[in-house]
Amino acid sequence: MSSKLQYISQGETIEKQLHNIHQALDAGCNWVQMRFKDQTQKDTFALAEAVKPLCEKYAANFIVNDDLHLAKEIDADGVHLGLTDTKIDEARAFLGTSKIIGGTANTFEDIENHVKNGCDYIGLGPFRFTATKEKLSPILGLSGYFDILQKLKKNKIEIPVYAIGGITLRDVSPLMETGIFGIAVSGIITESDEKEKLIQQLNEKLYADLIVQNRR
Ligand SMILES: Cc1ncc(COP(=O)(O)OP(=O)(O)O)c(N)n1
Ligand SMILES: Cc1nc(C(=O)O)sc1CCOP(=O)(O)O
Ligand SMILES: [Mg+2]
């Protein structure tokens, strides 16, 4: 699995989405999930067609939220599927083994099922309340991540877990200590006036262990 930081796009229009994605890439994000909810197929397709070459230019991973068929049609790097979206095993059969499939989880059992069904990474959340997504699952908090990650370890289940939901810079180190692999964020990057600095600070915390190891 690549980056420990996934940017989930925001914006009510194609133009705003493209602007936000472009800025995130310029500031150093190398993994974009295009999330454009409640839009027409035509507009979602048009956005995806523009985001794909942009991500290629920045050598960034490009995955599509929800829409498995769109991901295949535009040959994205993969798709992210929620608990009420297409099932992971069906998506795997449809996309093949070369594409990335991410799955949303809120419990240990969700992760167990996703792993059995061929998921590549988990988006585990929400960490705390966030206005970015409606109909949130129960909030996990730090203790929720700790308990689930401990259970994964005990059961020898290995899969990269990304924390998601209302995450801020100061949450990253304590979250990493629970055993997660990385984070998926939307609001903090979209709303930041100093995106490059923020992404650098996030990465310093996400890769702190590796940086320490390299210095030894
Ligand atoms: C990395 C990551 N984790 C979780 C989600 C949420 O997916 P889902 O539950 O399908 O909700 P929507 O994003 O579709 O509203 C995600 N998108 N990415
Ligand atoms: C898209 C999404 N899924 C979540 C989940 O808990 O499954 S929370 C969330 C929103 C993430 O955006 P922000 O960083 O702005 O809170
Ligand atoms: Mg979804």
XYZ file of C-alpha atoms and ligand atoms in Angstrom:
251
model
C 0.000 0.000 0.000
C 1.289 3.425 -0.901
C 0.760 6.728 0.869
C -0.288 7.028 4.509
C -2.314 10.118 3.614
C -5.434 9.980 1.451
C -7.186 13.200 0.415
C -10.937 12.883 -0.066
C -12.161 15.548 -2.437
C -14.817 18.156 -1.717
C -16.763 20.669 -3.803
C -20.324 21.192 -4.965
C -19.399 21.728 -8.624
C -16.966 20.201 -11.112
C -14.939 23.412 -11.052
C -14.673 23.505 -7.231
C -13.748 19.823 -7.103
C -11.039 20.293 -9.707
C -9.713 23.364 -7.933
C -9.551 21.546 -4.569
C -7.952 18.425 -6.056
C -5.408 20.459 -7.994
C -4.457 22.405 -4.866
C -4.119 19.224 -2.795
C -1.862 17.664 -5.451
C 0.205 20.831 -5.736
C 0.652 20.837 -1.982
C 2.015 17.285 -1.985
C -0.901 14.839 -1.727
C -0.241 11.716 -3.725
C -3.465 9.855 -3.142
C -6.844 11.302 -4.121
C -10.269 9.792 -3.590
C -12.769 11.594 -5.818
C -15.946 12.000 -3.732
C -18.670 13.876 -5.603
C -21.971 12.951 -3.986
C -25.500 13.286 -5.384
C -24.446 14.394 -8.864
C -25.575 13.340 -12.325
C -23.707 10.507 -14.034
C -22.705 12.943 -16.751
C -21.064 15.384 -14.317
C -19.407 12.641 -12.267
C -17.984 11.148 -15.446
C -16.795 14.559 -16.679
C -15.048 15.221 -13.351
C -13.421 11.782 -13.323
C -12.180 12.290 -16.882
C -10.474 15.510 -15.784
C -9.113 14.161 -12.477
C -7.468 11.109 -14.035
C -4.844 12.929 -16.156
C -4.293 15.420 -13.336
C -3.444 12.606 -10.916
C -1.260 10.985 -13.577
C 0.663 14.234 -13.989
C 1.406 14.266 -10.246
C 1.999 10.482 -10.113
C -0.797 10.270 -7.564
C -3.142 7.357 -6.901
C -6.664 8.079 -8.064
C -9.585 6.196 -6.627
C -13.295 6.779 -7.122
C -15.803 6.891 -4.280
C -18.854 4.601 -4.577
C -19.014 4.125 -8.354
C -17.470 0.810 -9.331
C -18.520 1.051 -12.968
C -17.084 4.532 -13.350
C -13.805 3.352 -11.792
C -13.598 0.595 -14.412
C -14.702 2.759 -17.311
C -12.077 5.422 -16.760
C -9.428 2.929 -15.611
C -8.930 4.574 -12.215
C -6.480 3.011 -9.774
C -9.383 1.745 -7.723
C -12.578 2.365 -5.834
C -13.692 3.009 -2.256
C -16.862 1.195 -1.186
C -18.984 1.773 1.916
C -21.002 -0.683 3.950
C -24.099 -0.062 1.817
C -22.300 0.176 -1.548
C -21.434 -2.743 -3.864
C -20.075 -5.722 -1.901
C -16.288 -6.062 -1.851
C -16.216 -9.593 -3.336
C -18.430 -8.501 -6.256
C -16.194 -5.482 -6.833
C -13.086 -7.676 -6.761
C -14.608 -10.048 -9.332
C -15.517 -7.074 -11.514
C -12.254 -5.097 -11.246
C -9.733 -7.928 -11.023
C -6.706 -8.107 -8.776
C -4.696 -5.200 -10.168
C -7.020 -2.486 -8.825
C -7.183 -1.053 -5.315
C -10.407 -1.718 -3.410
C -10.975 0.114 -0.138
C -13.815 -0.676 2.238
C -15.462 1.292 5.029
C -15.628 -0.267 8.482
C -16.959 0.720 11.880
C -16.367 -2.557 13.741
C -13.898 -5.432 13.988
C -16.447 -7.678 12.230
C -16.689 -5.282 9.264
C -12.908 -5.529 8.840
C -12.918 -9.320 9.200
C -15.526 -9.581 6.400
C -13.724 -7.115 4.140
C -10.465 -9.035 4.485
C -12.197 -12.341 3.632
C -13.729 -10.688 0.568
C -10.467 -9.369 -0.879
C -10.305 -5.758 0.297
C -6.925 -3.940 0.037
C -7.343 -1.340 2.761
C -9.863 -0.239 5.359
C -11.306 3.216 6.077
C -12.228 2.862 9.759
C -14.412 5.580 11.205
C -15.690 7.935 12.241
C -13.001 9.060 14.661
C -15.207 11.974 15.762
C -18.202 13.937 14.486
C -17.705 15.488 11.071
C -20.057 17.563 8.954
C -18.416 16.206 5.773
C -20.520 13.034 5.794
C -24.185 12.524 6.609
C -25.512 9.495 8.511
C -22.331 8.720 10.411
C -21.797 5.348 12.078
C -21.194 5.360 15.852
C -18.189 7.490 16.781
C -15.121 5.413 17.680
C -12.844 7.864 19.470
C -9.288 6.894 20.329
C -10.394 3.995 22.537
C -12.493 2.526 19.716
C -9.457 2.433 17.414
C -7.301 1.007 20.176
C -9.748 -1.843 20.903
C -10.302 -2.757 17.239
C -6.590 -2.614 16.355
C -5.732 -4.781 19.379
C -8.335 -7.341 18.270
C -6.905 -7.377 14.733
C -3.445 -8.043 16.159
C -4.724 -10.812 18.448
C -6.473 -12.474 15.503
C -3.428 -12.011 13.231
C -5.443 -10.001 10.703
C -3.153 -7.779 8.665
C -4.534 -5.021 6.458
C -3.696 -1.295 6.245
C -6.257 0.624 8.307
C -6.878 4.315 7.620
C -8.598 6.380 10.318
C -11.235 8.794 9.035
C -13.698 11.386 10.290
C -12.995 14.828 11.723
C -9.248 14.212 12.020
C -7.000 17.192 12.783
C -3.208 17.515 12.911
C -3.012 16.989 16.643
C -4.963 13.678 16.386
C -2.413 12.017 14.114
C 0.255 10.903 16.616
C -2.185 9.417 19.161
C -4.072 7.689 16.325
C -0.838 6.226 14.917
C -0.070 4.802 18.350
C -3.211 2.648 18.128
C -1.652 0.764 15.197
C -3.429 2.340 12.238
C -1.516 2.619 8.960
C -2.604 6.100 7.901
C -5.404 8.647 7.681
C -8.012 9.773 5.151
C -8.960 13.448 5.461
C -11.074 15.937 3.609
C -12.003 19.094 5.519
C -8.640 19.985 7.028
C -6.893 19.987 3.652
C -9.707 21.605 1.664
C -10.076 24.401 4.212
C -6.385 25.016 4.939
C -4.798 28.283 3.787
C -1.369 26.683 4.143
C -1.870 23.332 2.473
C 1.785 22.589 1.751
C 2.799 23.235 5.352
C -0.135 21.189 6.671
C 0.618 18.211 4.433
C 4.266 18.310 5.441
C 3.271 18.375 9.122
C 0.789 15.524 8.629
C 3.422 13.440 6.830
C 6.019 14.118 9.539
C 3.630 12.617 12.071
C 2.466 9.782 9.810
C 6.025 8.741 8.953
C 7.606 9.578 12.339
C 8.455 5.927 13.072
C 10.177 5.449 9.721
C 12.111 8.704 10.072
C 13.391 7.621 13.526
C 14.358 4.169 12.188
C 16.308 5.713 9.295
C 18.256 7.972 11.675
C 19.441 4.984 13.781
C -11.030 6.043 3.232
C -12.512 6.126 3.357
N -13.093 5.550 4.418
C -14.442 5.606 4.563
C -15.212 6.250 3.618
C -16.708 6.308 3.734
O -17.337 5.570 2.704
P -18.927 5.406 2.735
O -19.287 4.815 4.048
O -19.366 4.694 1.531
O -19.463 6.883 2.707
P -19.361 7.910 1.497
O -17.969 8.427 1.439
O -19.723 7.196 0.236
O -20.337 8.986 1.840
C -14.561 6.827 2.524
N -15.241 7.451 1.557
N -13.211 6.739 2.412
C -16.157 10.333 3.894
C -16.178 10.005 5.344
N -16.443 8.732 5.782
C -16.431 8.657 7.118
C -16.713 7.420 7.874
O -16.721 7.453 9.108
O -16.922 6.405 7.220
S -16.106 10.127 7.868
C -15.957 10.894 6.359
C -15.632 12.342 6.198
C -14.150 12.616 6.217
O -13.960 13.974 6.025
P -13.372 14.961 7.134
O -11.907 14.715 7.190
O -13.691 16.339 6.586
O -14.073 14.707 8.411
Mg -19.968 5.169 -0.269
